[in-house]
mmCIF file of C-alpha atoms in Angstrom:
data_model
loop_
_atom_site.group_PDB
_atom_site.id
_atom_site.type_symbol
_atom_site.label_atom_id
_atom_site.label_comp_id
_atom_site.label_asym_id
_atom_site.label_seq_id
_atom_site.Cartn_x
_atom_site.Cartn_y
_atom_site.Cartn_z
ATOM 1 C CA MET I 29 -20.437 -14.779 21.500
ATOM 2 C CA GLU I 30 -19.323 -17.313 18.850
ATOM 3 C CA LEU I 31 -16.526 -16.919 16.403
ATOM 4 C CA ARG I 32 -18.547 -17.498 13.850
ATOM 5 C CA GLN I 33 -20.624 -14.271 14.641
ATOM 6 C CA LEU I 34 -17.480 -12.396 14.525
ATOM 7 C CA ARG I 35 -16.460 -14.006 11.051
ATOM 8 C CA TYR I 36 -20.032 -13.171 9.812
ATOM 9 C CA PHE I 37 -19.653 -9.598 11.195
ATOM 10 C CA VAL I 38 -16.270 -8.873 9.606
ATOM 11 C CA THR I 39 -17.217 -10.303 6.404
ATOM 12 C CA VAL I 40 -20.219 -8.226 5.706
ATOM 13 C CA VAL I 41 -18.131 -5.028 6.464
ATOM 14 C CA GLU I 42 -15.572 -6.247 4.155
ATOM 15 C CA GLU I 43 -18.303 -6.902 1.382
ATOM 16 C CA ALA I 44 -20.391 -3.958 2.583
ATOM 17 C CA SER I 45 -23.393 -6.512 1.672
ATOM 18 C CA PHE I 46 -25.541 -9.290 3.122
ATOM 19 C CA THR I 47 -25.820 -10.917 -0.090
ATOM 20 C CA ARG I 48 -21.983 -10.846 -0.672
ATOM 21 C CA ALA I 49 -20.738 -11.923 2.484
ATOM 22 C CA ALA I 50 -23.237 -15.023 2.366
ATOM 23 C CA GLU I 51 -21.738 -15.847 -0.939
ATOM 24 C CA ARG I 52 -18.402 -15.781 0.150
ATOM 25 C CA LEU I 53 -18.897 -17.506 3.248
ATOM 26 C CA HIS I 54 -21.177 -20.280 1.426
ATOM 27 C CA LEU I 55 -23.876 -19.862 3.402
ATOM 28 C CA ALA I 56 -27.589 -18.610 3.080
ATOM 29 C CA GLN I 57 -28.373 -15.049 3.404
ATOM 30 C CA PRO I 58 -30.938 -15.025 6.512
ATOM 31 C CA GLY I 59 -28.742 -17.423 8.429
ATOM 32 C CA VAL I 60 -25.784 -14.902 8.418
ATOM 33 C CA SER I 61 -28.293 -12.062 9.139
ATOM 34 C CA ALA I 62 -29.848 -14.096 12.079
ATOM 35 C CA GLN I 63 -26.245 -14.919 13.571
ATOM 36 C CA ILE I 64 -25.076 -10.821 13.562
ATOM 37 C CA ARG I 65 -28.650 -9.965 15.053
ATOM 38 C CA GLN I 66 -27.994 -12.323 17.858
ATOM 39 C CA LEU I 67 -24.495 -10.842 18.284
ATOM 40 C CA GLU I 68 -25.945 -7.370 18.353
ATOM 41 C CA ARG I 69 -28.877 -8.558 20.787
ATOM 42 C CA GLU I 70 -26.055 -9.925 22.998
ATOM 43 C CA LEU I 71 -23.796 -6.778 23.027
ATOM 44 C CA GLY I 72 -27.112 -4.409 23.300
ATOM 45 C CA GLN I 73 -25.597 -2.236 20.456
ATOM 46 C CA PRO I 74 -26.449 -2.388 16.784
ATOM 47 C CA LEU I 75 -23.060 -3.012 14.899
ATOM 48 C CA LEU I 76 -24.306 -2.583 11.195
ATOM 49 C CA ASP I 77 -25.943 0.230 9.585
ATOM 50 C CA ARG I 78 -28.671 -1.295 6.889
ATOM 51 C CA SER I 79 -30.470 1.895 6.047
ATOM 52 C CA GLY I 80 -28.463 2.527 2.695
ATOM 53 C CA ARG I 81 -27.909 0.750 -0.142
ATOM 54 C CA THR I 82 -24.631 -0.552 1.158
ATOM 55 C CA VAL I 83 -24.150 -2.009 4.441
ATOM 56 C CA ARG I 84 -21.890 0.204 6.575
ATOM 57 C CA PRO I 85 -20.703 -0.412 10.340
ATOM 58 C CA THR I 86 -21.928 1.621 12.674
ATOM 59 C CA GLU I 87 -19.898 3.799 15.370
ATOM 60 C CA VAL I 88 -19.845 1.046 17.810
ATOM 61 C CA GLY I 89 -19.452 -1.486 14.884
ATOM 62 C CA ALA I 90 -16.275 0.497 13.739
ATOM 63 C CA ALA I 91 -15.014 0.321 17.148
ATOM 64 C CA VAL I 92 -15.464 -3.103 17.546
ATOM 65 C CA LEU I 93 -14.205 -4.524 14.460
ATOM 66 C CA PRO I 94 -10.512 -4.267 14.738
ATOM 67 C CA TYR I 95 -11.220 -6.391 18.159
ATOM 68 C CA ALA I 96 -13.362 -8.608 16.104
ATOM 69 C CA ARG I 97 -10.276 -9.393 13.707
ATOM 70 C CA ALA I 98 -8.224 -9.443 16.341
ATOM 71 C CA ALA I 99 -9.923 -12.430 17.813
ATOM 72 C CA LEU I 100 -10.013 -14.470 14.300
ATOM 73 C CA ALA I 101 -6.290 -13.677 13.750
ATOM 74 C CA ALA I 102 -5.598 -15.304 17.518
ATOM 75 C CA VAL I 103 -7.512 -18.520 16.800
ATOM 76 C CA GLU I 104 -6.081 -18.684 13.118
ATOM 77 C CA GLY I 105 -2.509 -18.064 14.770
ATOM 78 C CA VAL I 106 -3.387 -21.104 17.357
ATOM 79 C CA ARG I 107 -4.206 -23.333 14.244
ATOM 80 C CA GLN I 108 -1.134 -22.366 12.063
ATOM 81 C CA THR I 109 0.951 -22.693 14.963
ATOM 82 C CA ALA I 110 -0.237 -26.057 15.692
ATOM 83 C CA ALA I 111 0.378 -27.062 12.125
ATOM 84 C CA GLU I 112 4.074 -25.323 12.462
ATOM 85 C CA PHE I 113 5.032 -27.864 15.101
ATOM 86 C CA GLY I 114 3.542 -30.612 13.248
ATOM 87 C CA GLY I 115 6.062 -29.764 10.331
ATOM 88 C CA LEU I 116 3.595 -28.049 7.975
ATOM 89 C CA LEU I 117 3.416 -24.626 7.555
ATOM 90 C CA ARG I 118 -0.385 -23.473 6.635
ATOM 91 C CA GLY I 119 -2.195 -20.367 6.693
ATOM 92 C CA ARG I 120 -2.657 -17.340 4.659
ATOM 93 C CA VAL I 121 -0.449 -14.223 3.808
ATOM 94 C CA ALA I 122 -1.438 -11.082 2.436
ATOM 95 C CA ILE I 123 0.792 -8.916 0.712
ATOM 96 C CA GLY I 124 0.468 -4.886 -0.857
ATOM 97 C CA LEU I 125 2.773 -3.968 -3.181
ATOM 98 C CA VAL I 126 3.195 -0.499 -4.846
ATOM 99 C CA PRO I 127 2.518 -0.968 -8.660
ATOM 100 C CA GLY I 128 6.323 -1.160 -10.600
ATOM 101 C CA ALA I 129 8.567 -0.411 -7.389
ATOM 102 C CA LEU I 130 10.858 -3.269 -7.531
ATOM 103 C CA GLY I 131 11.569 -4.144 -10.950
ATOM 104 C CA HIS I 132 15.082 -3.542 -10.497
ATOM 105 C CA HIS I 133 15.849 -4.277 -7.168
ATOM 106 C CA MET I 134 14.031 -7.787 -6.174
ATOM 107 C CA ASP I 135 12.235 -10.349 -8.019
ATOM 108 C CA VAL I 136 8.982 -10.628 -5.895
ATOM 109 C CA PRO I 137 7.254 -13.099 -8.492
ATOM 110 C CA ALA I 138 10.360 -15.301 -8.011
ATOM 111 C CA LEU I 139 10.428 -15.234 -4.286
ATOM 112 C CA LEU I 140 6.970 -15.828 -4.254
ATOM 113 C CA ALA I 141 7.470 -19.018 -6.541
ATOM 114 C CA ASP I 142 10.047 -20.169 -4.114
ATOM 115 C CA PHE I 143 8.277 -19.921 -0.898
ATOM 116 C CA HIS I 144 5.053 -21.308 -2.364
ATOM 117 C CA ASP I 145 7.158 -24.604 -3.512
ATOM 118 C CA ALA I 146 8.640 -24.752 -0.071
ATOM 119 C CA HIS I 147 5.162 -24.255 1.538
ATOM 120 C CA PRO I 148 2.380 -25.254 -0.880
ATOM 121 C CA GLN I 149 -0.099 -25.369 2.009
ATOM 122 C CA VAL I 150 0.159 -21.482 2.481
ATOM 123 C CA GLU I 151 -2.379 -19.321 0.462
ATOM 124 C CA ILE I 152 -0.430 -16.099 -0.839
ATOM 125 C CA THR I 153 -2.750 -13.076 -2.013
ATOM 126 C CA LEU I 154 -0.888 -10.187 -3.710
ATOM 127 C CA ALA I 155 -2.746 -6.778 -4.519
ATOM 128 C CA GLU I 156 -1.513 -3.549 -5.910
ATOM 129 C CA ASP I 157 -2.611 -0.479 -4.141
ATOM 130 C CA THR I 158 -1.726 3.082 -3.145
ATOM 131 C CA SER I 159 1.015 3.319 -0.193
ATOM 132 C CA ASP I 160 -1.461 5.353 2.056
ATOM 133 C CA ARG I 161 -4.100 2.657 1.929
ATOM 134 C CA MET I 162 -1.793 -0.254 2.105
ATOM 135 C CA LEU I 163 -0.138 1.316 5.148
ATOM 136 C CA ALA I 164 -3.457 1.750 6.830
ATOM 137 C CA ALA I 165 -4.357 -1.544 5.971
ATOM 138 C CA LEU I 166 -1.130 -3.081 7.911
ATOM 139 C CA ARG I 167 -2.286 -1.092 10.670
ATOM 140 C CA HIS I 168 -5.633 -2.798 10.888
ATOM 141 C CA GLY I 169 -4.294 -6.146 10.441
ATOM 142 C CA GLU I 170 -5.879 -6.571 6.505
ATOM 143 C CA LEU I 171 -2.387 -7.122 5.002
ATOM 144 C CA ASP I 172 0.778 -8.689 6.710
ATOM 145 C CA ILE I 173 3.550 -7.369 4.600
ATOM 146 C CA ALA I 174 3.493 -4.457 2.384
ATOM 147 C CA VAL I 175 6.021 -2.933 -0.330
ATOM 148 C CA ALA I 176 5.073 0.862 -0.194
ATOM 149 C CA GLY I 177 6.240 4.324 -1.004
ATOM 150 C CA LEU I 178 7.285 6.332 2.266
ATOM 151 C CA PRO I 179 5.561 9.884 2.357
ATOM 152 C CA ASP I 180 7.505 10.848 5.320
ATOM 153 C CA PRO I 181 10.727 10.632 6.459
ATOM 154 C CA GLU I 182 10.058 8.781 9.611
ATOM 155 C CA PRO I 183 7.980 5.405 9.909
ATOM 156 C CA ALA I 184 4.590 5.930 10.934
ATOM 157 C CA PRO I 185 3.626 4.549 14.354
ATOM 158 C CA GLY I 186 3.240 0.908 15.175
ATOM 159 C CA LEU I 187 5.121 -0.125 11.642
ATOM 160 C CA ALA I 188 8.790 -1.232 11.003
ATOM 161 C CA HIS I 189 10.335 -0.980 7.581
ATOM 162 C CA ARG I 190 13.526 -1.493 5.471
ATOM 163 C CA ILE I 191 14.348 0.771 2.560
ATOM 164 C CA VAL I 192 14.619 -1.053 -0.997
ATOM 165 C CA ILE I 193 14.729 1.922 -3.074
ATOM 166 C CA ASP I 194 15.993 5.255 -1.837
ATOM 167 C CA GLU I 195 16.508 7.902 -4.970
ATOM 168 C CA PRO I 196 16.572 11.435 -5.503
ATOM 169 C CA LEU I 197 13.525 13.090 -7.227
ATOM 170 C CA VAL I 198 14.115 14.767 -10.664
ATOM 171 C CA ALA I 199 12.090 16.951 -12.890
ATOM 172 C CA ALA I 200 11.956 15.185 -16.191
ATOM 173 C CA VAL I 201 11.375 17.644 -18.911
ATOM 174 C CA ALA I 202 11.233 17.851 -22.889
ATOM 175 C CA PRO I 203 13.446 20.158 -25.135
ATOM 176 C CA GLY I 204 12.123 23.699 -25.410
ATOM 177 C CA HIS I 205 10.281 23.610 -21.964
ATOM 178 C CA PRO I 206 10.466 26.887 -19.967
ATOM 179 C CA LEU I 207 12.053 25.520 -17.192
ATOM 180 C CA LEU I 208 15.306 24.462 -19.152
ATOM 181 C CA ASP I 209 15.652 28.124 -20.425
ATOM 182 C CA GLU I 210 15.029 29.597 -16.748
ATOM 183 C CA HIS I 211 17.821 27.231 -15.596
ATOM 184 C CA ARG I 212 19.950 26.911 -18.787
ATOM 185 C CA GLY I 213 22.929 24.785 -18.336
ATOM 186 C CA ARG I 214 22.371 23.491 -15.001
ATOM 187 C CA THR I 215 21.722 19.874 -14.051
ATOM 188 C CA SER I 216 19.649 20.850 -11.013
ATOM 189 C CA VAL I 217 16.817 22.969 -9.662
ATOM 190 C CA PRO I 218 15.551 24.413 -6.477
ATOM 191 C CA LEU I 219 12.406 23.155 -5.518
ATOM 192 C CA THR I 220 10.715 26.540 -5.926
ATOM 193 C CA ALA I 221 11.562 26.395 -9.519
ATOM 194 C CA LEU I 222 8.483 24.146 -9.690
ATOM 195 C CA ARG I 223 6.237 26.733 -8.573
ATOM 196 C CA GLY I 224 3.601 27.588 -11.511
ATOM 197 C CA HIS I 225 4.603 25.012 -13.794
ATOM 198 C CA ARG I 226 2.259 22.466 -15.002
ATOM 199 C CA LEU I 227 3.415 18.818 -13.232
ATOM 200 C CA ILE I 228 3.088 15.312 -13.825
ATOM 201 C CA SER I 229 2.990 13.049 -11.047
ATOM 202 C CA LEU I 230 1.786 9.808 -9.267
ATOM 203 C CA PRO I 231 -1.417 10.123 -7.729
ATOM 204 C CA ARG I 232 -2.488 11.231 -4.364
ATOM 205 C CA GLY I 233 -2.006 8.375 -1.755
ATOM 206 C CA THR I 234 1.483 7.382 -2.983
ATOM 207 C CA GLY I 235 5.058 7.973 -1.439
ATOM 208 C CA VAL I 236 6.249 10.366 -4.262
ATOM 209 C CA ARG I 237 3.191 12.528 -4.358
ATOM 210 C CA GLY I 238 3.074 12.665 -0.456
ATOM 211 C CA VAL I 239 6.606 13.832 -0.530
ATOM 212 C CA LEU I 240 6.024 16.359 -3.528
ATOM 213 C CA ASP I 241 2.931 18.063 -1.670
ATOM 214 C CA ARG I 242 4.526 18.213 1.604
ATOM 215 C CA LEU I 243 7.681 19.842 0.439
ATOM 216 C CA CYS I 244 6.020 22.316 -1.998
ATOM 217 C CA ALA I 245 3.614 23.168 0.731
ATOM 218 C CA GLU I 246 6.359 24.178 3.017
ATOM 219 C CA ALA I 247 8.208 25.956 0.473
ATOM 220 C CA GLY I 248 4.856 28.239 0.433
ATOM 221 C CA PHE I 249 3.310 27.096 -2.601
ATOM 222 C CA ARG I 250 0.567 24.352 -3.910
ATOM 223 C CA ALA I 251 2.140 21.799 -6.316
ATOM 224 C CA ARG I 252 0.275 22.467 -9.552
ATOM 225 C CA VAL I 253 -0.497 18.578 -10.592
ATOM 226 C CA THR I 254 -2.594 18.763 -14.088
ATOM 227 C CA CYS I 255 -1.682 15.264 -14.902
ATOM 228 C CA GLU I 256 -1.617 12.016 -12.840
ATOM 229 C CA ALA I 257 -0.439 8.436 -13.551
ATOM 230 C CA ALA I 258 -0.066 5.553 -11.673
ATOM 231 C CA ALA I 259 2.945 4.066 -13.596
ATOM 232 C CA PRO I 260 6.224 5.889 -13.918
ATOM 233 C CA ASP I 261 6.541 5.094 -17.514
ATOM 234 C CA ALA I 262 3.617 6.913 -18.442
ATOM 235 C CA LEU I 263 4.591 10.105 -16.722
ATOM 236 C CA MET I 264 7.652 10.154 -18.837
ATOM 237 C CA ARG I 265 5.474 9.590 -21.855
ATOM 238 C CA LEU I 266 3.266 12.652 -20.810
ATOM 239 C CA ALA I 267 6.375 14.672 -19.983
ATOM 240 C CA GLU I 268 7.854 13.511 -23.906
ATOM 241 C CA ARG I 269 4.956 15.415 -25.389
ATOM 242 C CA GLY I 270 5.182 18.529 -23.577
ATOM 243 C CA LEU I 271 2.264 18.186 -21.187
ATOM 244 C CA GLY I 272 4.470 19.330 -18.045
ATOM 245 C CA VAL I 273 7.362 18.398 -15.532
ATOM 246 C CA ALA I 274 7.416 14.976 -14.740
ATOM 247 C CA VAL I 275 8.442 14.573 -11.165
ATOM 248 C CA VAL I 276 10.075 10.924 -10.499
ATOM 249 C CA PRO I 277 12.704 9.090 -8.585
ATOM 250 C CA TYR I 278 16.012 9.397 -10.511
ATOM 251 C CA LEU I 279 16.149 5.293 -11.237
ATOM 252 C CA GLN I 280 12.750 5.623 -12.722
ATOM 253 C CA GLY I 281 13.586 8.648 -15.042
ATOM 254 C CA ALA I 282 16.987 7.427 -16.007
ATOM 255 C CA SER I 283 15.604 4.217 -17.004
ATOM 256 C CA GLY I 284 12.733 5.840 -18.988
ATOM 257 C CA ALA I 285 15.335 8.184 -20.691
ATOM 258 C CA THR I 286 16.638 4.761 -22.511
ATOM 259 C CA THR I 287 13.345 4.738 -24.220
ATOM 260 C CA SER I 288 13.312 8.402 -25.310
ATOM 261 C CA ARG I 289 16.788 10.770 -25.135
ATOM 262 C CA ALA I 290 14.560 13.798 -25.613
ATOM 263 C CA LEU I 291 13.908 14.215 -22.075
ATOM 264 C CA ARG I 292 16.214 16.114 -19.405
ATOM 265 C CA MET I 293 16.690 15.049 -15.756
ATOM 266 C CA LEU I 294 16.924 17.982 -13.653
ATOM 267 C CA ARG I 295 17.756 17.003 -10.226
ATOM 268 C CA ILE I 296 15.215 18.694 -7.375
ATOM 269 C CA ASP I 297 17.682 20.477 -5.023
ATOM 270 C CA ASP I 298 16.462 19.351 -1.644
ATOM 271 C CA ALA I 299 18.103 16.564 0.161
ATOM 272 C CA ARG I 300 14.610 15.745 1.516
ATOM 273 C CA ALA I 301 13.148 15.278 -1.986
ATOM 274 C CA ARG I 302 13.393 11.529 -2.368
ATOM 275 C CA GLY I 303 11.503 8.384 -3.708
ATOM 276 C CA ARG I 304 11.733 6.020 -0.898
ATOM 277 C CA VAL I 305 10.039 2.372 -1.133
ATOM 278 C CA ALA I 306 10.221 -0.078 1.536
ATOM 279 C CA VAL I 307 9.152 -3.455 2.734
ATOM 280 C CA VAL I 308 6.789 -2.295 5.767
ATOM 281 C CA TRP I 309 5.007 -4.950 8.778
ATOM 282 C CA ARG I 310 3.584 -4.139 11.906
ATOM 283 C CA THR I 311 6.418 -3.854 14.454
ATOM 284 C CA ASP I 312 4.901 -6.732 16.788
ATOM 285 C CA GLY I 313 5.225 -8.596 13.369
ATOM 286 C CA PRO I 314 2.607 -10.646 11.469
ATOM 287 C CA THR I 315 0.629 -12.614 13.552
ATOM 288 C CA GLY I 316 0.918 -16.290 11.838
ATOM 289 C CA PRO I 317 3.959 -18.537 11.460
ATOM 290 C CA ALA I 318 3.324 -18.238 7.479
ATOM 291 C CA ALA I 319 3.188 -14.559 7.061
ATOM 292 C CA ARG I 320 6.515 -14.344 9.651
ATOM 293 C CA ALA I 321 8.421 -17.330 7.485
ATOM 294 C CA LEU I 322 7.612 -15.359 4.133
ATOM 295 C CA LEU I 323 8.543 -11.913 5.847
ATOM 296 C CA ALA I 324 11.828 -13.773 7.242
ATOM 297 C CA ALA I 325 12.459 -14.796 3.436
ATOM 298 C CA LEU I 326 11.637 -11.238 2.005
ATOM 299 C CA ARG I 327 13.801 -9.532 4.176
ATOM 300 C CA GLN I 328 16.886 -12.009 3.749
ATOM 301 C CA ARG I 329 16.537 -11.470 -0.303
ATOM 302 C CA LEU I 330 16.695 -7.454 0.638
ATOM 303 C CA PRO I 331 19.886 -5.606 -0.185
ATOM 304 C CA GLY I 332 22.162 -6.582 2.649
ATOM 305 C CA GLY I 333 20.120 -9.276 3.980
ATOM 306 C CA GLU I 334 19.177 -9.497 7.605
#
C-alpha cells in the first residue's frame, strides 16, 4: 500500500469522478484508475462503485475513507512539523464559515490577512456552508476550524467550541400581523404563539433552524416554515412584506430594524430559544501546526481572549 494510492482514492471520492480527480492531481486518468485497482487488489475488497454516472465509495470504501484521510493528514503533519522547527510555517488550513455570522463581533477577513502576512507559505481556504454540514466536515477531518451555529445546547461529541454570539430569538412581524393583535401591548410571546402562523426562517441545517424545529416539536407542534433564506437580512425583508413571522436572533433583528422601522420585535419567551454561533474545532485539536497556529490566533481575537 502506497500513500499515493490513498491520495488518489480520497481524491476520487471527493470529486466523485476519475476524470475530475485526475485533473485535480495533474495526472492521466488511466494511471489513477490503475493505482486504485491495485489498492483494491491488495485489500481484497472493492473500494469504489463505478456502476453509476458518478463514482461513489462502496460500504468498504466508506469505512476505509477516514483512515485514508488520517494517514495522509499524519504524513502532512510530519512535513509541517519539520518545517515549523525550521522556522517556516507551511501547510493548508480549511475553515468553514456560516454566512454573515460575525459581522458585528469579529473581523474575519482582517484576521486572515494578518495571519497570511505573518505566514505567507500557509494556504488558507474559506468556504460558507450550513452548520450541520460544517460540523460533520470537522468530525471527518475535512475542515480544521468552523464558525457555525449550534443547534443543540450541548457540544457534539468530539468537538470543542467557544461561543461568539449568544442572543435570544425574536419574532419579527409587520404592522397588522395577527400575532400583534393576539398579544397586543406585549414585548414577548410564548413559543406556542407561533403555532399555525407562517414562519420565515433560515434553511434546515442551520443552528437557528435546528433550535426552532426542536423546540416546536417538544411543544407538540411542527414549525410551519413557508419561506427560507440563507441571509438574515433577507428574512427581515420577507417579513416586512407581510409574508410571515421571521424568527431571527435579536442582534440580527435589531440591526435589520435600523433599515425598516416598521417591524416589531417580539422576544420568544423561552430560555432555550437562543441563536448561538461558536468557533468550533475537534477536541484533540487540528492535526497540523498551521491550523493550530490559526486557531490560537482566532481564539485570541474572541471576546475574552484565551
